[in-house]
Amino acid sequence: MTEHYPEPRMLIAGTWCQGEDGRTAAVLNPATEEVVGRVPLASRGDLDRALAAAETGFAAWRATPIARRTAILHAAADLLTERAGEVGRIMTLEQGKPLKEARGEAVRVAGTLRWHADDARRAYGRVIPSAPGTLLTVRREPAGVIAAFTPWNFPAGSPMRKIAAALSAGCSIVIKASEETPGTACALAACLQEAGLPDGALNLVFGEPAEVSAHLIAAPAVRLVAFTGSIPVGKLLAAAAGAEMKPTLMELGGHAPVIVCADADPVTAARRAAAAKFANAGQVCTSPSRFLVHESLLAEFTAAFVEAAEAVVMGDGLADGVTMGPMANARRVKAMEELVTDAVSRGAEVRTGGRRPDRAGYFFPPTVLTGVPADARIMVEEPFGPVAPIAGFTDLDDALRTANALPYGLAAYGFTESAATAERLVAGFEAGILSINHCGGSVHEAPSGGVKESGHGREGGPEGLDGYLVTKRVSHLLG
Ligand code: NAD
């Protein structure tokens, strides 16, 4: 192990700590499969301390004047921006993405924090016309203690979306970030703590995921459950929260269709879609993942997509010139191998990639499949990796039916030169996030989230703050 990896700790009641019973788990560098550090795992006692701290932290934080709260969050964003290089290096070591992407993510989440901090200053209530002598108002208040759970694909982005919205709303939070990428979460928490956040307003824990979520969700102190991750786990957590009548925000998986219409430029569409497909090695919930291309453009689109796939430089994310790192863990490589084998057994053709290289690390190359039948697993299961299945269509309504046939509805993409066709796609896609003629990522100002099994609630935009506020109607008979 040559690179320095700061030892992950939990942050409970303003103190960095190990778990009380000393349990830990290994953190691996996915580019080398080497252990880079060990993450502490919380006991029930640790979680109870975090919950008690979050209750105290909530009282202190909600009582802090809004201008001071905003100043603290901006100061944390400044620290994070200053430290983006170091945070990015930690992220690459534990998650694998290229250093440039990792640094970019650290800078971006500083922006997430700034945006939410400023937006919270406009969390207006309203005064409603009422009978003389009666003051009828609507107030918006922080929901309380939040329990949040985040995955490993965006080690900074996922936790910060929840932390920023919760703290900006005046809530406190106990967050269990991924045990596979704990170092980045610790770096974010350190910025907030050093910026002056009251003890207990943010508590960061790690542990056995099922154990931690069961304990936190059932705890009376917790008022809202926020999760980003897979649909099966989201359903489990939503059911557990439902049993306690607690609201949830669920940011789950998808299987984003890309429809390339007959009037689109196939080369531009292929280049833009491929750039998005291979970002973060395809481990993005909004990654374009089913390519439905008009038959007349199929050959040209496929050729340009294969060219873009072959131009990707796969390697250790710390090395210069690398544009795609390894997959974040061994589970994803196995999943890619299974999806490709299944598609090929049903008649698909591998146009490039398709095989794990003979080297250490969880690498799987950019892969393009054509002639993929609709019942191949990769056409119905979220790949969450750098494998792109391409299929042809002749009728746009059929393509939309195929796009909407799955139980997911997170992102969808369309390419067309016609404004009328674009509107047909916008109206037709069942998804919470649409992009036409590009596959751009999320922005702070606008909400992201899904429909159908992709979840509910939104992150980003004013809607992102709404999720962490409760509405109180107050009718005051004066005099
Ligand atoms: P997984 O389903 O086991 O876990 C997904 C995430 O949920 C992980 O961060 C995990 O730590 C957490 N988790 C698992 N069980 C939990 C529990 N009982 N309580 C609380 N948290 C729990 O699978 P995985 O191998 O980590 O990821 C595989 C799939 O998850 C991917 O194929 C993708 O579909 C989905 N995923 C989605 C996102 C997203 O951004 N929506 C992110 C990561 C993974």
Short mmCIF file of C-alpha atoms and ligand atoms in Angstrom, two decimals:
data_model
loop_
_atom_site.label_atom_id
_atom_site.label_comp_id
_atom_site.label_asym_id
_atom_site.label_seq_id
_atom_site.Cartn_x
_atom_site.Cartn_y
_atom_site.Cartn_z
CA MET A 1 0.00 0.00 0.00
CA THR A 2 1.73 3.15 -1.14
CA GLU A 3 -1.03 5.78 -1.04
CA HIS A 4 -2.05 7.32 2.29
CA TYR A 5 -5.67 6.61 3.20
CA PRO A 6 -6.93 8.39 6.35
CA GLU A 7 -8.44 5.96 8.81
CA PRO A 8 -12.25 6.18 8.71
CA ARG A 9 -14.03 6.90 11.99
CA MET A 10 -17.60 7.52 13.03
CA LEU A 11 -18.72 11.00 14.08
CA ILE A 12 -21.07 10.78 17.06
CA ALA A 13 -22.02 13.76 19.22
CA GLY A 14 -19.19 15.81 17.73
CA THR A 15 -16.51 13.21 18.53
CA TRP A 16 -14.65 11.01 16.06
CA CYS A 17 -14.72 7.44 17.35
CA GLN A 18 -14.36 3.73 16.74
CA GLY A 19 -17.28 1.41 17.46
CA GLU A 20 -17.58 0.56 21.17
CA ASP A 21 -17.15 -3.17 20.53
CA GLY A 22 -14.20 -2.75 18.16
CA ARG A 23 -15.79 -4.41 15.10
CA THR A 24 -14.40 -3.26 11.75
CA ALA A 25 -14.59 -4.18 8.05
CA ALA A 26 -11.92 -3.92 5.36
CA VAL A 27 -12.02 -1.11 2.79
CA LEU A 28 -10.62 -2.21 -0.59
CA ASN A 29 -9.03 -0.31 -3.44
CA PRO A 30 -11.02 -1.67 -6.41
CA ALA A 31 -8.13 -0.98 -8.80
CA THR A 32 -5.76 -3.29 -6.90
CA GLU A 33 -8.02 -5.36 -4.58
CA GLU A 34 -5.70 -4.32 -1.73
CA VAL A 35 -6.99 -3.39 1.71
CA VAL A 36 -6.48 0.37 2.17
CA GLY A 37 -8.03 0.71 5.62
CA ARG A 38 -10.66 -0.53 8.04
CA VAL A 39 -14.03 1.02 8.74
CA PRO A 40 -15.58 0.84 12.23
CA LEU A 41 -18.97 -0.87 12.56
CA ALA A 42 -21.51 0.55 14.99
CA SER A 43 -23.08 -1.45 17.80
CA ARG A 44 -26.63 -0.75 18.98
CA GLY A 45 -25.09 1.27 21.80
CA ASP A 46 -23.21 3.43 19.28
CA LEU A 47 -26.43 3.98 17.32
CA ASP A 48 -28.32 4.93 20.47
CA ARG A 49 -25.63 7.48 21.27
CA ALA A 50 -25.94 8.86 17.74
CA LEU A 51 -29.73 9.11 18.10
CA ALA A 52 -29.50 10.87 21.45
CA ALA A 53 -26.90 13.26 20.00
CA ALA A 54 -29.14 13.93 17.00
CA GLU A 55 -32.00 14.93 19.31
CA THR A 56 -29.75 17.37 21.20
CA GLY A 57 -28.19 18.49 17.92
CA PHE A 58 -31.63 19.15 16.43
CA ALA A 59 -32.62 21.41 19.31
CA ALA A 60 -29.37 23.39 18.99
CA TRP A 61 -29.38 23.61 15.20
CA ARG A 62 -33.01 24.64 14.73
CA ALA A 63 -32.49 27.34 17.36
CA THR A 64 -29.47 28.71 15.47
CA PRO A 65 -30.42 31.88 13.54
CA ILE A 66 -30.81 31.19 9.83
CA ALA A 67 -28.02 33.63 8.89
CA ARG A 68 -25.60 31.78 11.17
CA ARG A 69 -26.73 28.39 9.84
CA THR A 70 -26.17 29.58 6.28
CA ALA A 71 -22.74 30.98 7.19
CA ILE A 72 -21.66 27.65 8.72
CA LEU A 73 -22.80 25.69 5.66
CA HIS A 74 -21.00 28.10 3.33
CA ALA A 75 -17.84 27.85 5.45
CA ALA A 76 -18.03 24.05 5.15
CA ALA A 77 -18.44 24.39 1.37
CA ASP A 78 -15.32 26.61 1.28
CA LEU A 79 -13.32 24.00 3.20
CA LEU A 80 -14.54 21.28 0.88
CA THR A 81 -13.56 23.28 -2.18
CA GLU A 82 -10.08 23.87 -0.73
CA ARG A 83 -9.75 20.15 0.00
CA ALA A 84 -11.26 18.87 -3.26
CA GLY A 85 -7.92 17.44 -4.43
CA GLU A 86 -7.44 15.42 -1.25
CA VAL A 87 -11.11 14.35 -1.08
CA GLY A 88 -10.91 13.24 -4.71
CA ARG A 89 -7.81 11.15 -4.00
CA ILE A 90 -9.53 9.37 -1.09
CA MET A 91 -12.56 8.76 -3.32
CA THR A 92 -10.49 7.27 -6.13
CA LEU A 93 -8.65 5.00 -3.69
CA GLU A 94 -11.85 3.54 -2.25
CA GLN A 95 -14.26 3.71 -5.21
CA GLY A 96 -12.03 3.60 -8.30
CA LYS A 97 -13.32 6.49 -10.44
CA PRO A 98 -10.68 8.57 -12.25
CA LEU A 99 -9.16 11.30 -10.10
CA LYS A 100 -10.52 14.05 -12.34
CA GLU A 101 -14.10 12.74 -11.94
CA ALA A 102 -13.56 12.33 -8.20
CA ARG A 103 -12.21 15.88 -7.73
CA GLY A 104 -15.05 17.19 -9.86
CA GLU A 105 -17.54 15.40 -7.61
CA ALA A 106 -15.98 16.98 -4.50
CA VAL A 107 -16.24 20.46 -6.04
CA ARG A 108 -19.79 19.80 -7.21
CA VAL A 109 -21.01 18.79 -3.76
CA ALA A 110 -19.64 22.00 -2.27
CA GLY A 111 -22.05 23.64 -4.73
CA THR A 112 -24.87 21.36 -3.55
CA LEU A 113 -24.29 22.58 -0.01
CA ARG A 114 -24.19 26.24 -1.04
CA TRP A 115 -27.33 25.95 -3.11
CA HIS A 116 -29.38 24.33 -0.36
CA ALA A 117 -28.03 26.70 2.30
CA ASP A 118 -29.22 29.69 0.26
CA ASP A 119 -32.50 28.06 -0.75
CA ALA A 120 -33.37 27.47 2.92
CA ARG A 121 -33.47 31.24 3.43
CA ARG A 122 -36.52 31.24 1.19
CA ALA A 123 -38.44 28.46 2.98
CA TYR A 124 -41.40 30.81 3.20
CA GLY A 125 -44.72 30.01 4.80
CA ARG A 126 -47.83 32.04 3.92
CA VAL A 127 -50.64 34.13 5.35
CA ILE A 128 -54.09 33.09 4.20
CA PRO A 129 -57.06 35.52 4.07
CA SER A 130 -59.41 34.59 6.89
CA ALA A 131 -62.13 35.96 9.18
CA PRO A 132 -61.50 39.37 10.84
CA GLY A 133 -59.63 38.87 14.09
CA THR A 134 -58.16 35.59 12.93
CA LEU A 135 -54.61 35.17 11.69
CA LEU A 136 -54.39 32.08 9.51
CA THR A 137 -50.83 31.11 8.58
CA VAL A 138 -48.91 28.21 7.20
CA ARG A 139 -45.46 27.59 8.68
CA ARG A 140 -42.75 25.33 7.37
CA GLU A 141 -40.63 23.68 9.99
CA PRO A 142 -37.74 21.21 9.95
CA ALA A 143 -38.98 17.60 10.00
CA GLY A 144 -36.68 16.63 12.91
CA VAL A 145 -34.09 13.87 13.17
CA ILE A 146 -33.39 12.24 9.79
CA ALA A 147 -32.05 8.70 9.27
CA ALA A 148 -30.24 8.47 5.94
CA PHE A 149 -28.55 5.64 4.04
CA THR A 150 -26.32 6.16 1.01
CA PRO A 151 -24.43 3.91 -1.45
CA TRP A 152 -20.92 3.73 -2.90
CA ASN A 153 -21.27 4.98 -6.48
CA PHE A 154 -21.13 8.70 -5.61
CA PRO A 155 -19.27 8.65 -2.29
CA ALA A 156 -19.58 12.44 -1.95
CA GLY A 157 -22.64 13.19 -4.09
CA SER A 158 -25.09 10.81 -2.45
CA PRO A 159 -24.38 11.67 1.19
CA MET A 160 -24.11 15.41 0.49
CA ARG A 161 -27.48 15.59 -1.26
CA LYS A 162 -29.09 14.32 1.94
CA ILE A 163 -26.85 16.12 4.44
CA ALA A 164 -27.15 19.47 2.63
CA ALA A 165 -30.93 19.38 2.30
CA ALA A 166 -31.48 18.11 5.85
CA LEU A 167 -29.15 20.61 7.54
CA SER A 168 -30.36 23.50 5.40
CA ALA A 169 -33.93 22.72 6.44
CA GLY A 170 -32.81 22.87 10.09
CA CYS A 171 -32.97 19.10 10.66
CA SER A 172 -30.32 16.96 12.31
CA ILE A 173 -29.19 13.74 10.66
CA VAL A 174 -27.79 10.32 11.44
CA ILE A 175 -26.33 9.07 8.17
CA LYS A 176 -24.99 5.62 7.43
CA ALA A 177 -22.81 6.13 4.40
CA SER A 178 -21.45 3.14 2.50
CA GLU A 179 -18.93 0.96 4.32
CA GLU A 180 -17.21 0.55 0.94
CA THR A 181 -16.50 4.30 0.60
CA PRO A 182 -16.29 5.62 4.17
CA GLY A 183 -13.26 7.89 3.73
CA THR A 184 -15.06 10.37 1.49
CA ALA A 185 -18.02 10.60 3.87
CA CYS A 186 -15.61 11.28 6.76
CA ALA A 187 -13.93 14.06 4.75
CA LEU A 188 -17.32 15.73 4.12
CA ALA A 189 -18.32 15.45 7.77
CA ALA A 190 -14.97 16.90 8.88
CA CYS A 191 -15.58 20.04 6.78
CA LEU A 192 -18.99 20.55 8.37
CA GLN A 193 -17.71 19.93 11.87
CA GLU A 194 -14.74 22.27 11.46
CA ALA A 195 -17.03 24.95 10.02
CA GLY A 196 -18.86 25.10 13.35
CA LEU A 197 -21.85 22.78 13.09
CA PRO A 198 -23.19 22.13 16.61
CA ASP A 199 -22.31 18.70 18.02
CA GLY A 200 -24.90 16.10 17.12
CA ALA A 201 -26.44 17.99 14.18
CA LEU A 202 -24.59 15.57 11.88
CA ASN A 203 -23.76 12.06 13.02
CA LEU A 204 -21.94 9.71 10.65
CA VAL A 205 -22.07 5.98 11.32
CA PHE A 206 -21.12 2.76 9.56
CA GLY A 207 -22.20 -0.77 10.32
CA GLU A 208 -23.98 -3.88 9.15
CA PRO A 209 -26.50 -2.18 6.82
CA ALA A 210 -29.54 -4.28 7.77
CA GLU A 211 -28.78 -4.00 11.48
CA VAL A 212 -28.26 -0.23 11.37
CA SER A 213 -31.32 0.52 9.25
CA ALA A 214 -33.63 -1.66 11.37
CA HIS A 215 -32.45 0.05 14.55
CA LEU A 216 -32.55 3.63 13.27
CA ILE A 217 -35.86 3.38 11.42
CA ALA A 218 -37.64 1.94 14.47
CA ALA A 219 -36.18 4.56 16.82
CA PRO A 220 -38.88 7.00 18.05
CA ALA A 221 -36.49 9.95 17.61
CA VAL A 222 -36.32 9.45 13.83
CA ARG A 223 -38.97 11.35 11.88
CA LEU A 224 -37.98 10.71 8.25
CA VAL A 225 -36.05 8.03 6.36
CA ALA A 226 -34.02 8.91 3.26
CA PHE A 227 -32.35 6.24 1.13
CA THR A 228 -30.40 6.02 -2.11
CA GLY A 229 -29.69 2.55 -3.46
CA SER A 230 -31.25 -0.49 -5.06
CA ILE A 231 -34.99 -1.04 -5.50
CA PRO A 232 -35.13 -4.25 -3.40
CA VAL A 233 -33.42 -2.55 -0.43
CA GLY A 234 -35.55 0.58 -0.93
CA LYS A 235 -38.70 -1.54 -0.67
CA LEU A 236 -37.43 -3.13 2.55
CA LEU A 237 -36.66 0.21 4.15
CA ALA A 238 -39.91 1.81 2.96
CA ALA A 239 -41.85 -1.11 4.46
CA ALA A 240 -39.99 -0.78 7.77
CA ALA A 241 -40.68 2.97 7.81
CA GLY A 242 -44.31 2.37 6.84
CA ALA A 243 -44.73 0.10 9.84
CA GLU A 244 -43.81 3.12 11.99
CA MET A 245 -45.83 5.56 9.81
CA LYS A 246 -42.65 7.47 8.96
CA PRO A 247 -42.30 9.26 5.64
CA THR A 248 -39.57 8.22 3.22
CA LEU A 249 -37.55 9.73 0.41
CA MET A 250 -36.48 6.96 -1.96
CA GLU A 251 -33.90 7.55 -4.69
CA LEU A 252 -33.69 4.11 -6.31
CA GLY A 253 -32.47 2.47 -9.48
CA GLY A 254 -33.63 2.79 -13.06
CA HIS A 255 -32.89 1.40 -16.51
CA ALA A 256 -32.84 4.53 -18.63
CA PRO A 257 -34.02 4.12 -22.22
CA VAL A 258 -32.45 6.17 -25.00
CA ILE A 259 -34.63 6.56 -28.10
CA VAL A 260 -32.77 7.71 -31.18
CA CYS A 261 -35.39 8.84 -33.71
CA ALA A 262 -35.08 8.55 -37.50
CA ASP A 263 -34.34 12.28 -37.90
CA ALA A 264 -31.51 12.42 -35.32
CA ASP A 265 -27.82 12.72 -36.11
CA PRO A 266 -26.66 9.17 -35.25
CA VAL A 267 -23.00 10.04 -34.70
CA THR A 268 -23.67 12.93 -32.32
CA ALA A 269 -26.27 10.84 -30.48
CA ALA A 270 -23.85 7.91 -30.14
CA ARG A 271 -20.99 10.10 -28.89
CA ARG A 272 -23.10 11.90 -26.31
CA ALA A 273 -24.80 8.70 -25.12
CA ALA A 274 -21.50 6.80 -24.90
CA ALA A 275 -19.86 9.58 -22.87
CA ALA A 276 -22.70 9.31 -20.33
CA LYS A 277 -22.81 5.52 -20.46
CA PHE A 278 -19.16 5.03 -19.49
CA ALA A 279 -18.99 7.83 -16.87
CA ASN A 280 -18.32 6.31 -13.43
CA ALA A 281 -18.00 2.94 -15.26
CA GLY A 282 -21.76 2.98 -15.83
CA GLN A 283 -22.48 2.89 -12.09
CA VAL A 284 -24.96 5.76 -12.15
CA CYS A 285 -28.68 5.43 -11.41
CA THR A 286 -29.50 7.69 -14.39
CA SER A 287 -26.96 6.07 -16.73
CA PRO A 288 -28.36 5.58 -20.26
CA SER A 289 -28.74 1.83 -20.37
CA ARG A 290 -31.11 0.63 -23.14
CA PHE A 291 -30.47 2.01 -26.61
CA LEU A 292 -33.45 1.91 -28.96
CA VAL A 293 -32.31 3.18 -32.34
CA HIS A 294 -34.34 3.67 -35.51
CA GLU A 295 -33.43 0.87 -37.94
CA SER A 296 -32.33 3.40 -40.58
CA LEU A 297 -29.59 4.71 -38.24
CA LEU A 298 -28.61 1.46 -36.53
CA ALA A 299 -25.37 0.78 -38.44
CA GLU A 300 -24.04 4.33 -38.18
CA PHE A 301 -25.05 4.72 -34.52
CA THR A 302 -23.46 1.38 -33.56
CA ALA A 303 -20.21 2.15 -35.39
CA ALA A 304 -19.86 5.53 -33.65
CA PHE A 305 -20.76 4.01 -30.25
CA VAL A 306 -18.18 1.23 -30.65
CA GLU A 307 -15.58 3.83 -31.66
CA ALA A 308 -16.35 5.87 -28.52
CA ALA A 309 -16.22 2.73 -26.35
CA GLU A 310 -12.84 1.77 -27.76
CA ALA A 311 -11.48 5.28 -27.13
CA VAL A 312 -12.10 4.88 -23.38
CA VAL A 313 -8.85 4.43 -21.44
CA MET A 314 -9.54 1.94 -18.64
CA GLY A 315 -7.14 1.74 -15.72
CA ASP A 316 -6.32 2.74 -12.15
CA GLY A 317 -8.14 6.02 -11.55
CA LEU A 318 -4.99 7.51 -10.00
CA ALA A 319 -3.02 7.09 -13.26
CA ASP A 320 -2.74 9.92 -15.78
CA GLY A 321 -4.92 9.71 -18.87
CA VAL A 322 -7.32 7.10 -17.48
CA THR A 323 -10.94 7.91 -18.41
CA MET A 324 -12.67 4.92 -16.80
CA GLY A 325 -11.68 3.20 -13.57
CA PRO A 326 -12.53 -0.26 -12.31
CA MET A 327 -15.99 -1.20 -11.13
CA ALA A 328 -16.43 -0.33 -7.46
CA ASN A 329 -16.61 -3.91 -6.22
CA ALA A 330 -16.40 -7.57 -7.24
CA ARG A 331 -20.23 -7.92 -7.25
CA ARG A 332 -20.52 -5.58 -10.23
CA VAL A 333 -17.92 -7.48 -12.30
CA LYS A 334 -19.77 -10.74 -11.69
CA ALA A 335 -23.05 -9.04 -12.63
CA MET A 336 -21.54 -7.75 -15.93
CA GLU A 337 -20.21 -11.21 -16.80
CA GLU A 338 -23.61 -12.77 -16.14
CA LEU A 339 -25.52 -10.17 -18.16
CA VAL A 340 -23.20 -10.50 -21.17
CA THR A 341 -23.26 -14.32 -21.05
CA ASP A 342 -27.06 -14.29 -20.87
CA ALA A 343 -27.42 -11.84 -23.80
CA VAL A 344 -25.00 -13.83 -25.96
CA SER A 345 -26.80 -17.09 -25.16
CA ARG A 346 -29.97 -15.44 -26.54
CA GLY A 347 -28.33 -14.38 -29.78
CA ALA A 348 -26.74 -10.99 -29.03
CA GLU A 349 -23.40 -10.10 -30.61
CA VAL A 350 -20.51 -8.57 -28.63
CA ARG A 351 -19.21 -5.68 -30.79
CA THR A 352 -16.48 -4.64 -28.38
CA GLY A 353 -15.39 -5.56 -24.85
CA GLY A 354 -17.36 -8.32 -23.17
CA ARG A 355 -14.62 -9.95 -21.12
CA ARG A 356 -12.91 -9.18 -17.85
CA PRO A 357 -9.21 -8.46 -18.52
CA ASP A 358 -6.56 -10.69 -17.00
CA ARG A 359 -5.30 -8.31 -14.32
CA ALA A 360 -5.87 -7.50 -10.65
CA GLY A 361 -8.69 -5.08 -9.86
CA TYR A 362 -12.42 -5.13 -10.57
CA PHE A 363 -12.10 -4.12 -14.19
CA PHE A 364 -14.71 -4.70 -16.88
CA PRO A 365 -14.25 -3.01 -20.26
CA PRO A 366 -16.69 -0.76 -22.13
CA THR A 367 -18.91 -3.28 -23.88
CA VAL A 368 -21.36 -2.90 -26.76
CA LEU A 369 -23.96 -5.56 -27.57
CA THR A 370 -26.16 -5.58 -30.66
CA GLY A 371 -29.08 -7.76 -31.73
CA VAL A 372 -30.14 -7.96 -28.08
CA PRO A 373 -33.58 -9.58 -27.79
CA ALA A 374 -36.18 -7.89 -25.59
CA ASP A 375 -36.20 -10.79 -23.12
CA ALA A 376 -32.42 -10.72 -22.49
CA ARG A 377 -31.79 -9.97 -18.82
CA ILE A 378 -29.84 -6.82 -19.69
CA MET A 379 -32.95 -5.35 -21.35
CA VAL A 380 -34.99 -5.72 -18.15
CA GLU A 381 -32.45 -5.52 -15.28
CA GLU A 382 -30.50 -2.37 -14.45
CA PRO A 383 -26.93 -3.17 -15.57
CA PHE A 384 -25.19 -0.59 -13.35
CA GLY A 385 -22.01 -1.06 -15.35
CA PRO A 386 -20.32 -0.26 -18.68
CA VAL A 387 -22.39 -2.57 -20.88
CA ALA A 388 -24.55 -0.98 -23.60
CA PRO A 389 -27.24 -3.07 -25.32
CA ILE A 390 -28.41 -1.65 -28.67
CA ALA A 391 -31.66 -2.70 -30.37
CA GLY A 392 -33.47 -1.39 -33.45
CA PHE A 393 -37.05 -0.10 -33.84
CA THR A 394 -39.21 1.02 -36.75
CA ASP A 395 -42.21 2.65 -35.06
CA LEU A 396 -41.81 5.37 -32.39
CA ASP A 397 -44.91 4.28 -30.46
CA ASP A 398 -43.46 0.77 -30.21
CA ALA A 399 -40.17 2.23 -28.97
CA LEU A 400 -42.02 4.24 -26.30
CA ARG A 401 -43.99 1.15 -25.26
CA THR A 402 -40.69 -0.76 -24.88
CA ALA A 403 -39.17 2.17 -22.97
CA ASN A 404 -42.10 2.26 -20.54
CA ALA A 405 -42.58 -1.50 -20.24
CA LEU A 406 -40.32 -1.88 -17.19
CA PRO A 407 -41.41 -1.10 -13.63
CA TYR A 408 -38.72 1.63 -13.35
CA GLY A 409 -39.01 5.29 -14.28
CA LEU A 410 -35.96 7.32 -13.31
CA ALA A 411 -34.25 8.86 -16.37
CA ALA A 412 -35.01 8.72 -20.11
CA TYR A 413 -33.29 10.23 -23.13
CA GLY A 414 -34.39 11.08 -26.64
CA PHE A 415 -32.58 12.27 -29.75
CA THR A 416 -34.48 14.03 -32.53
CA GLU A 417 -34.18 17.14 -34.71
CA SER A 418 -37.93 17.75 -34.56
CA ALA A 419 -39.53 19.86 -31.81
CA ALA A 420 -42.82 18.01 -32.33
CA THR A 421 -41.19 14.59 -31.93
CA ALA A 422 -39.31 15.85 -28.88
CA GLU A 423 -42.63 16.84 -27.29
CA ARG A 424 -44.04 13.42 -28.16
CA LEU A 425 -41.13 11.86 -26.27
CA VAL A 426 -41.52 14.26 -23.34
CA ALA A 427 -45.21 13.40 -23.06
CA GLY A 428 -44.67 9.70 -23.68
CA PHE A 429 -41.75 8.75 -21.43
CA GLU A 430 -42.70 7.55 -17.94
CA ALA A 431 -39.72 8.96 -16.05
CA GLY A 432 -38.87 11.66 -13.53
CA ILE A 433 -35.84 12.99 -15.44
CA LEU A 434 -35.77 13.63 -19.20
CA SER A 435 -33.04 14.93 -21.46
CA ILE A 436 -33.49 15.64 -25.15
CA ASN A 437 -30.49 15.62 -27.49
CA HIS A 438 -28.01 15.11 -24.65
CA CYS A 439 -27.44 12.93 -21.62
CA GLY A 440 -26.37 15.64 -19.19
CA GLY A 441 -26.17 15.15 -15.45
CA SER A 442 -28.11 16.70 -12.60
CA VAL A 443 -27.87 20.34 -11.49
CA HIS A 444 -28.45 21.80 -8.03
CA GLU A 445 -31.29 24.05 -9.18
CA ALA A 446 -33.55 21.32 -10.57
CA PRO A 447 -35.15 18.30 -8.91
CA SER A 448 -34.05 14.70 -9.58
CA GLY A 449 -36.08 11.64 -8.74
CA GLY A 450 -38.14 8.82 -10.11
CA VAL A 451 -41.61 7.51 -10.75
CA LYS A 452 -42.89 3.92 -10.45
CA GLU A 453 -40.41 1.63 -8.63
CA SER A 454 -37.59 4.15 -9.07
CA GLY A 455 -38.81 5.83 -5.90
CA HIS A 456 -40.44 8.98 -4.64
CA GLY A 457 -39.38 12.38 -3.40
CA ARG A 458 -36.91 14.64 -5.15
CA GLU A 459 -33.32 15.72 -4.56
CA GLY A 460 -32.17 19.14 -5.73
CA GLY A 461 -34.23 22.19 -6.58
CA PRO A 462 -36.69 23.70 -4.10
CA GLU A 463 -38.40 20.28 -4.04
CA GLY A 464 -35.24 18.87 -2.45
CA LEU A 465 -35.70 21.09 0.59
CA ASP A 466 -39.46 20.42 0.73
CA GLY A 467 -38.77 16.80 1.56
CA TYR A 468 -37.14 17.79 4.86
CA LEU A 469 -39.78 20.30 5.96
CA VAL A 470 -43.17 19.72 7.54
CA THR A 471 -46.12 22.04 7.13
CA LYS A 472 -47.96 23.43 10.14
CA ARG A 473 -51.30 25.24 9.78
CA VAL A 474 -51.79 27.85 12.49
CA SER A 475 -55.11 29.56 13.10
CA HIS A 476 -54.75 32.32 15.70
CA LEU A 477 -57.87 34.00 17.11
CA LEU A 478 -56.63 37.47 18.02
CA GLY A 479 -57.70 39.55 21.01
P1 NAD B 1 -27.44 -3.74 -2.48
O1 NAD B 1 -28.80 -3.77 -3.02
O2 NAD B 1 -27.07 -4.80 -1.49
O3 NAD B 1 -27.10 -2.36 -1.76
C1 NAD B 1 -27.40 -1.10 -2.26
C2 NAD B 1 -27.05 -0.09 -1.17
O4 NAD B 1 -27.93 -0.27 -0.08
C3 NAD B 1 -25.66 -0.26 -0.56
O5 NAD B 1 -25.13 1.00 -0.28
C4 NAD B 1 -25.87 -1.04 0.72
O6 NAD B 1 -24.92 -0.75 1.72
C5 NAD B 1 -27.21 -0.55 1.14
N1 NAD B 1 -27.98 -1.54 1.87
C6 NAD B 1 -28.13 -2.84 1.58
N2 NAD B 1 -28.97 -3.43 2.45
C7 NAD B 1 -29.35 -2.46 3.31
C8 NAD B 1 -30.21 -2.42 4.44
N3 NAD B 1 -30.90 -3.51 4.84
N4 NAD B 1 -30.36 -1.25 5.10
C9 NAD B 1 -29.71 -0.13 4.70
N5 NAD B 1 -28.90 -0.10 3.63
C10 NAD B 1 -28.72 -1.25 2.95
O7 NAD B 1 -26.49 -3.88 -3.69
P2 NAD B 1 -25.10 -3.32 -4.16
O8 NAD B 1 -24.34 -4.51 -4.67
O9 NAD B 1 -24.41 -2.44 -3.20
O10 NAD B 1 -25.58 -2.47 -5.41
C11 NAD B 1 -26.23 -3.17 -6.43
C12 NAD B 1 -27.38 -2.46 -7.01
O11 NAD B 1 -27.82 -1.38 -6.25
C13 NAD B 1 -26.99 -1.86 -8.34
O12 NAD B 1 -27.16 -2.81 -9.34
C14 NAD B 1 -27.95 -0.73 -8.49
O13 NAD B 1 -29.14 -1.22 -9.07
C15 NAD B 1 -28.29 -0.34 -7.09
N6 NAD B 1 -27.65 0.91 -6.69
C16 NAD B 1 -28.33 2.05 -6.97
C17 NAD B 1 -27.77 3.26 -6.63
C18 NAD B 1 -28.48 4.54 -6.91
O14 NAD B 1 -27.83 5.58 -7.01
N7 NAD B 1 -29.80 4.55 -7.01
C19 NAD B 1 -26.52 3.29 -6.01
C20 NAD B 1 -25.86 2.10 -5.72
C21 NAD B 1 -26.45 0.91 -6.06
#
